[in-house]
PDB file of C-alpha atoms in Angstrom:
ATOM      1  CA  UNK S 114     213.897-207.392 141.497  1.00  0.00           C
ATOM      2  CA  UNK S 115     213.225-208.840 144.845  1.00  0.00           C
ATOM      3  CA  UNK S 116     216.557-210.689 145.392  1.00  0.00           C
ATOM      4  CA  UNK S 117     218.515-209.497 142.568  1.00  0.00           C
ATOM      5  CA  UNK S 118     222.182-208.024 143.172  1.00  0.00           C
ATOM      6  CA  UNK S 119     221.923-204.201 143.134  1.00  0.00           C
ATOM      7  CA  UNK S 120     223.581-203.428 139.605  1.00  0.00           C
ATOM      8  CA  UNK S 121     226.786-200.715 139.319  1.00  0.00           C
ATOM      9  CA  UNK S 122     224.054-198.080 138.275  1.00  0.00           C
ATOM     10  CA  UNK S 123     221.904-198.790 141.012  1.00  0.00           C
ATOM     11  CA  UNK S 124     224.723-198.311 143.754  1.00  0.00           C
ATOM     12  CA  UNK S 125     226.014-195.695 141.885  1.00  0.00           C
ATOM     13  CA  UNK S 126     222.780-193.606 142.020  1.00  0.00           C
ATOM     14  CA  UNK S 127     221.929-194.600 145.867  1.00  0.00           C
ATOM     15  CA  UNK S 128     226.093-193.550 146.962  1.00  0.00           C
ATOM     16  CA  UNK S 129     224.887-190.126 145.258  1.00  0.00           C
ATOM     17  CA  UNK S 130     222.076-189.773 146.714  1.00  0.00           C
ATOM     18  CA  UNK S 131     223.359-190.860 149.985  1.00  0.00           C
ATOM     19  CA  UNK S 132     226.265-188.035 149.751  1.00  0.00           C
ATOM     20  CA  UNK S 133     223.394-185.120 149.027  1.00  0.00           C
ATOM     21  CA  UNK S 134     221.934-186.119 152.200  1.00  0.00           C
ATOM     22  CA  UNK S 135     225.270-186.400 154.391  1.00  0.00           C
ATOM     23  CA  UNK S 136     226.478-183.202 153.166  1.00  0.00           C
ATOM     24  CA  UNK S 137     223.047-181.158 154.078  1.00  0.00           C
ATOM     25  CA  UNK S 138     223.701-183.117 157.309  1.00  0.00           C
ATOM     26  CA  UNK S 139     227.159-181.604 157.819  1.00  0.00           C
ATOM     27  CA  UNK S 140     226.011-178.346 157.271  1.00  0.00           C
ATOM     28  CA  UNK S 141     223.040-178.733 159.654  1.00  0.00           C
ATOM     29  CA  UNK S 142     220.314-178.171 156.570  1.00  0.00           C
ATOM     30  CA  UNK S 143     217.425-180.225 156.375  1.00  0.00           C
ATOM     31  CA  UNK S 144     216.375-182.484 154.022  1.00  0.00           C
ATOM     32  CA  UNK S 145     213.702-185.095 153.809  1.00  0.00           C
ATOM     33  CA  UNK S 146     214.579-188.894 153.720  1.00  0.00           C
ATOM     34  CA  UNK S 147     211.279-190.032 152.616  1.00  0.00           C
ATOM     35  CA  UNK S 148     211.221-188.102 149.664  1.00  0.00           C
ATOM     36  CA  UNK S 149     214.817-189.163 148.876  1.00  0.00           C
ATOM     37  CA  UNK S 150     213.556-192.588 149.054  1.00  0.00           C
ATOM     38  CA  UNK S 151     210.733-191.884 147.052  1.00  0.00           C
ATOM     39  CA  UNK S 152     212.871-190.209 144.116  1.00  0.00           C
ATOM     40  CA  UNK S 153     215.311-193.326 144.121  1.00  0.00           C
ATOM     41  CA  UNK S 154     212.256-195.633 143.901  1.00  0.00           C
ATOM     42  CA  UNK S 155     211.418-194.087 140.529  1.00  0.00           C
ATOM     43  CA  UNK S 156     215.056-194.363 139.357  1.00  0.00           C
ATOM     44  CA  UNK S 157     215.960-197.906 140.391  1.00  0.00           C
ATOM     45  CA  UNK S 158     212.748-199.653 140.977  1.00  0.00           C
ATOM     46  CA  UNK S 159     213.406-201.190 144.085  1.00  0.00           C
ATOM     47  CA  UNK S 160     211.050-201.161 147.345  1.00  0.00           C
ATOM     48  CA  UNK S 161     211.258-198.606 149.987  1.00  0.00           C
ATOM     49  CA  UNK S 162     212.848-200.883 152.614  1.00  0.00           C
ATOM     50  CA  UNK S 163     215.276-202.192 150.163  1.00  0.00           C
ATOM     51  CA  UNK S 164     216.453-198.485 149.506  1.00  0.00           C
ATOM     52  CA  UNK S 165     216.581-197.860 153.646  1.00  0.00           C
ATOM     53  CA  UNK S 166     218.916-201.075 154.048  1.00  0.00           C
ATOM     54  CA  UNK S 167     221.231-199.887 151.175  1.00  0.00           C
ATOM     55  CA  UNK S 168     221.431-196.437 152.764  1.00  0.00           C
ATOM     56  CA  UNK S 169     222.165-198.535 156.215  1.00  0.00           C
ATOM     57  CA  UNK S 170     224.762-200.501 153.981  1.00  0.00           C
ATOM     58  CA  UNK S 171     226.561-197.250 153.159  1.00  0.00           C
ATOM     59  CA  UNK S 172     226.570-195.879 157.254  1.00  0.00           C
ATOM     60  CA  UNK S 173     228.196-199.277 157.809  1.00  0.00           C
ATOM     61  CA  UNK S 174     230.919-198.511 155.015  1.00  0.00           C
ATOM     62  CA  UNK S 175     231.541-195.102 156.164  1.00  0.00           C
ATOM     63  CA  UNK S 176     231.713-196.598 160.087  1.00  0.00           C
ATOM     64  CA  UNK S 177     234.142-199.128 159.005  1.00  0.00           C
ATOM     65  CA  UNK S 178     236.049-196.667 157.640  1.00  0.00           C
ATOM     66  CA  UNK S 179     236.223-194.377 160.574  1.00  0.00           C
ATOM     67  CA  UNK S 180     234.131-191.885 158.895  1.00  0.00           C
ATOM     68  CA  UNK S 181     230.781-190.071 160.233  1.00  0.00           C
ATOM     69  CA  UNK S 182     227.296-191.516 158.538  1.00  0.00           C
ATOM     70  CA  UNK S 183     223.782-190.117 158.546  1.00  0.00           C
ATOM     71  CA  UNK S 184     222.738-190.087 162.291  1.00  0.00           C
ATOM     72  CA  UNK S 185     219.103-191.708 160.591  1.00  0.00           C
ATOM     73  CA  UNK S 186     220.508-194.939 158.935  1.00  0.00           C
ATOM     74  CA  UNK S 187     222.505-196.629 161.665  1.00  0.00           C
ATOM     75  CA  UNK S 188     224.857-199.117 159.962  1.00  0.00           C
ATOM     76  CA  UNK S 189     223.776-202.459 158.805  1.00  0.00           C
ATOM     77  CA  UNK S 190     227.115-204.495 158.308  1.00  0.00           C
ATOM     78  CA  UNK S 191     226.906-207.303 155.346  1.00  0.00           C
ATOM     79  CA  UNK S 192     227.316-205.090 152.299  1.00  0.00           C
ATOM     80  CA  UNK S 193     228.430-205.860 148.828  1.00  0.00           C
ATOM     81  CA  UNK S 194     231.944-205.409 147.653  1.00  0.00           C
ATOM     82  CA  UNK S 195     230.461-203.462 145.056  1.00  0.00           C
ATOM     83  CA  UNK S 196     228.779-200.897 147.377  1.00  0.00           C
ATOM     84  CA  UNK S 197     232.379-200.306 149.429  1.00  0.00           C
ATOM     85  CA  UNK S 198     234.041-199.890 146.389  1.00  0.00           C
ATOM     86  CA  UNK S 199     231.557-196.909 145.226  1.00  0.00           C
ATOM     87  CA  UNK S 200     231.619-195.422 148.408  1.00  0.00           C
ATOM     88  CA  UNK S 201     235.107-194.887 148.314  1.00  0.00           C
ATOM     89  CA  UNK S 202     234.928-193.560 144.927  1.00  0.00           C
ATOM     90  CA  UNK S 203     231.979-190.978 145.541  1.00  0.00           C
ATOM     91  CA  UNK S 204     232.546-190.510 149.367  1.00  0.00           C
ATOM     92  CA  UNK S 205     236.079-191.178 151.011  1.00  0.00           C
ATOM     93  CA  UNK S 206     237.815-189.900 147.961  1.00  0.00           C
ATOM     94  CA  UNK S 207     235.740-186.834 147.549  1.00  0.00           C
ATOM     95  CA  UNK S 208     237.514-183.676 149.082  1.00  0.00           C
ATOM     96  CA  UNK S 209     234.030-181.736 149.497  1.00  0.00           C
ATOM     97  CA  UNK S 210     232.831-185.017 151.408  1.00  0.00           C
ATOM     98  CA  UNK S 211     236.292-184.486 153.520  1.00  0.00           C
ATOM     99  CA  UNK S 212     235.926-180.865 154.098  1.00  0.00           C
ATOM    100  CA  UNK S 213     232.218-180.993 155.494  1.00  0.00           C
ATOM    101  CA  UNK S 214     232.900-184.125 157.714  1.00  0.00           C
ATOM    102  CA  UNK S 215     235.982-182.511 159.147  1.00  0.00           C
ATOM    103  CA  UNK S 216     234.572-179.416 159.764  1.00  0.00           C
ATOM    104  CA  UNK S 217     231.547-181.402 161.516  1.00  0.00           C
ATOM    105  CA  UNK S 218     234.302-183.242 163.443  1.00  0.00           C
ATOM    106  CA  UNK S 219     235.722-180.144 164.748  1.00  0.00           C
ATOM    107  CA  UNK S 220     232.572-178.196 165.447  1.00  0.00           C
ATOM    108  CA  UNK S 221     232.368-177.429 169.102  1.00  0.00           C
ATOM    109  CA  UNK S 222     229.307-179.451 170.847  1.00  0.00           C
ATOM    110  CA  UNK S 223     226.936-177.418 172.733  1.00  0.00           C
ATOM    111  CA  UNK S 224     224.669-178.855 175.775  1.00  0.00           C
ATOM    112  CA  UNK S 225     221.114-178.156 175.048  1.00  0.00           C
ATOM    113  CA  UNK S 226     219.661-175.458 177.166  1.00  0.00           C
ATOM    114  CA  UNK S 227     216.766-177.419 178.331  1.00  0.00           C
ATOM    115  CA  UNK S 228     216.626-181.252 178.496  1.00  0.00           C
ATOM    116  CA  UNK S 229     213.752-183.463 179.157  1.00  0.00           C
ATOM    117  CA  UNK S 230     214.898-186.473 180.625  1.00  0.00           C
ATOM    118  CA  UNK S 231     211.752-188.382 180.575  1.00  0.00           C
ATOM    119  CA  UNK S 232     212.643-190.883 177.960  1.00  0.00           C
ATOM    120  CA  UNK S 233     216.397-190.843 178.438  1.00  0.00           C
ATOM    121  CA  UNK S 234     217.235-194.465 178.902  1.00  0.00           C
ATOM    122  CA  UNK S 235     218.493-196.736 176.344  1.00  0.00           C
ATOM    123  CA  UNK S 236     219.627-200.417 176.206  1.00  0.00           C
ATOM    124  CA  UNK S 237     223.371-201.272 176.089  1.00  0.00           C
ATOM    125  CA  UNK S 238     224.734-201.119 172.166  1.00  0.00           C
ATOM    126  CA  UNK S 239     224.493-204.275 170.561  1.00  0.00           C
ATOM    127  CA  UNK S 240     228.012-205.674 168.660  1.00  0.00           C
ATOM    128  CA  UNK S 241     227.585-205.110 164.616  1.00  0.00           C
ATOM    129  CA  UNK S 242     228.749-207.203 161.999  1.00  0.00           C
ATOM    130  CA  UNK S 243     232.376-206.683 160.458  1.00  0.00           C
ATOM    131  CA  UNK S 244     231.879-208.920 157.495  1.00  0.00           C
ATOM    132  CA  UNK S 245     231.035-208.255 153.840  1.00  0.00           C
ATOM    133  CA  UNK S 246     228.545-210.258 151.933  1.00  0.00           C
ATOM    134  CA  UNK S 247     230.438-211.149 148.757  1.00  0.00           C
ATOM    135  CA  UNK S 248     234.057-210.999 147.972  1.00  0.00           C
ATOM    136  CA  UNK S 249     237.488-210.423 149.655  1.00  0.00           C
ATOM    137  CA  UNK S 250     237.207-208.244 152.619  1.00  0.00           C
ATOM    138  CA  UNK S 251     237.930-204.847 151.534  1.00  0.00           C
ATOM    139  CA  UNK S 252     239.361-201.914 153.808  1.00  0.00           C
ATOM    140  CA  UNK S 253     238.335-198.862 152.814  1.00  0.00           C
ATOM    141  CA  UNK S 254     240.469-195.637 153.213  1.00  0.00           C
ATOM    142  CA  UNK S 255     240.728-194.740 156.703  1.00  0.00           C
ATOM    143  CA  UNK S 256     240.199-191.245 158.045  1.00  0.00           C
ATOM    144  CA  UNK S 257     240.450-189.965 161.977  1.00  0.00           C
ATOM    145  CA  UNK S 258     237.116-187.641 162.127  1.00  0.00           C
ATOM    146  CA  UNK S 259     235.958-189.969 165.315  1.00  0.00           C
ATOM    147  CA  UNK S 260     239.424-189.729 166.807  1.00  0.00           C
ATOM    148  CA  UNK S 261     239.556-185.712 166.526  1.00  0.00           C
ATOM    149  CA  UNK S 262     235.739-185.108 167.600  1.00  0.00           C
ATOM    150  CA  UNK S 263     236.806-187.637 171.041  1.00  0.00           C
ATOM    151  CA  UNK S 264     239.630-185.173 171.808  1.00  0.00           C
ATOM    152  CA  UNK S 265     237.248-181.995 171.613  1.00  0.00           C
ATOM    153  CA  UNK S 266     237.335-180.838 174.811  1.00  0.00           C
ATOM    154  CA  UNK S 267     234.040-178.915 174.668  1.00  0.00           C
ATOM    155  CA  UNK S 268     232.465-182.566 173.438  1.00  0.00           C
ATOM    156  CA  UNK S 269     233.723-183.679 176.913  1.00  0.00           C
ATOM    157  CA  UNK S 270     232.344-180.867 178.824  1.00  0.00           C
ATOM    158  CA  UNK S 271     229.188-180.706 176.904  1.00  0.00           C
ATOM    159  CA  UNK S 272     228.899-184.423 178.018  1.00  0.00           C
ATOM    160  CA  UNK S 273     229.698-184.270 181.634  1.00  0.00           C
ATOM    161  CA  UNK S 274     226.780-181.338 181.803  1.00  0.00           C
ATOM    162  CA  UNK S 275     224.383-183.510 180.357  1.00  0.00           C
ATOM    163  CA  UNK S 276     225.119-185.913 182.867  1.00  0.00           C
ATOM    164  CA  UNK S 277     225.397-183.944 185.990  1.00  0.00           C
ATOM    165  CA  UNK S 278     221.880-182.361 184.731  1.00  0.00           C
ATOM    166  CA  UNK S 279     220.593-185.986 183.992  1.00  0.00           C
ATOM    167  CA  UNK S 280     221.890-187.084 187.793  1.00  0.00           C
ATOM    168  CA  UNK S 281     220.335-184.012 189.417  1.00  0.00           C
ATOM    169  CA  UNK S 282     217.206-184.700 187.512  1.00  0.00           C
ATOM    170  CA  UNK S 283     217.198-188.428 188.934  1.00  0.00           C
ATOM    171  CA  UNK S 284     217.754-187.211 192.431  1.00  0.00           C
ATOM    172  CA  UNK S 285     214.978-184.906 192.393  1.00  0.00           C
TER     173      UNK S 285
END
């Protein structure tokens, strides 16, 4: 099925799988993304890379809705209208997902006790596409998780501490 569009059943399965992983991440439980991918391959007959990209598309839908996404699946735009609808149905309309995401957004940030700055520098962020592959533009339900997190004073203080520690490291 290399270039065939994803079916409703396939999309529903992968969004449900993403939901399980996201809930585990929100509450700080470990999980194995590769194992989730292998299990999905058995059910939907898609390649490893195809499943990875679809997980990234789900992250893009969540990002566009102003919601958290799984950190290991960076948003990849150009997603199906069908995918956006299924994410809204299974994730953005789910009270448990909403509760866990809100709790994750409001959890105080802590500065790591010891930080190695050896490989700390990264390049500037790249702009992300904001369009959908098929169908009219879809506007998912908006949530203010990121805005709530941005107002978290402890996050700002933790960031400032990290920057000061990094600058001290550079000056040494």
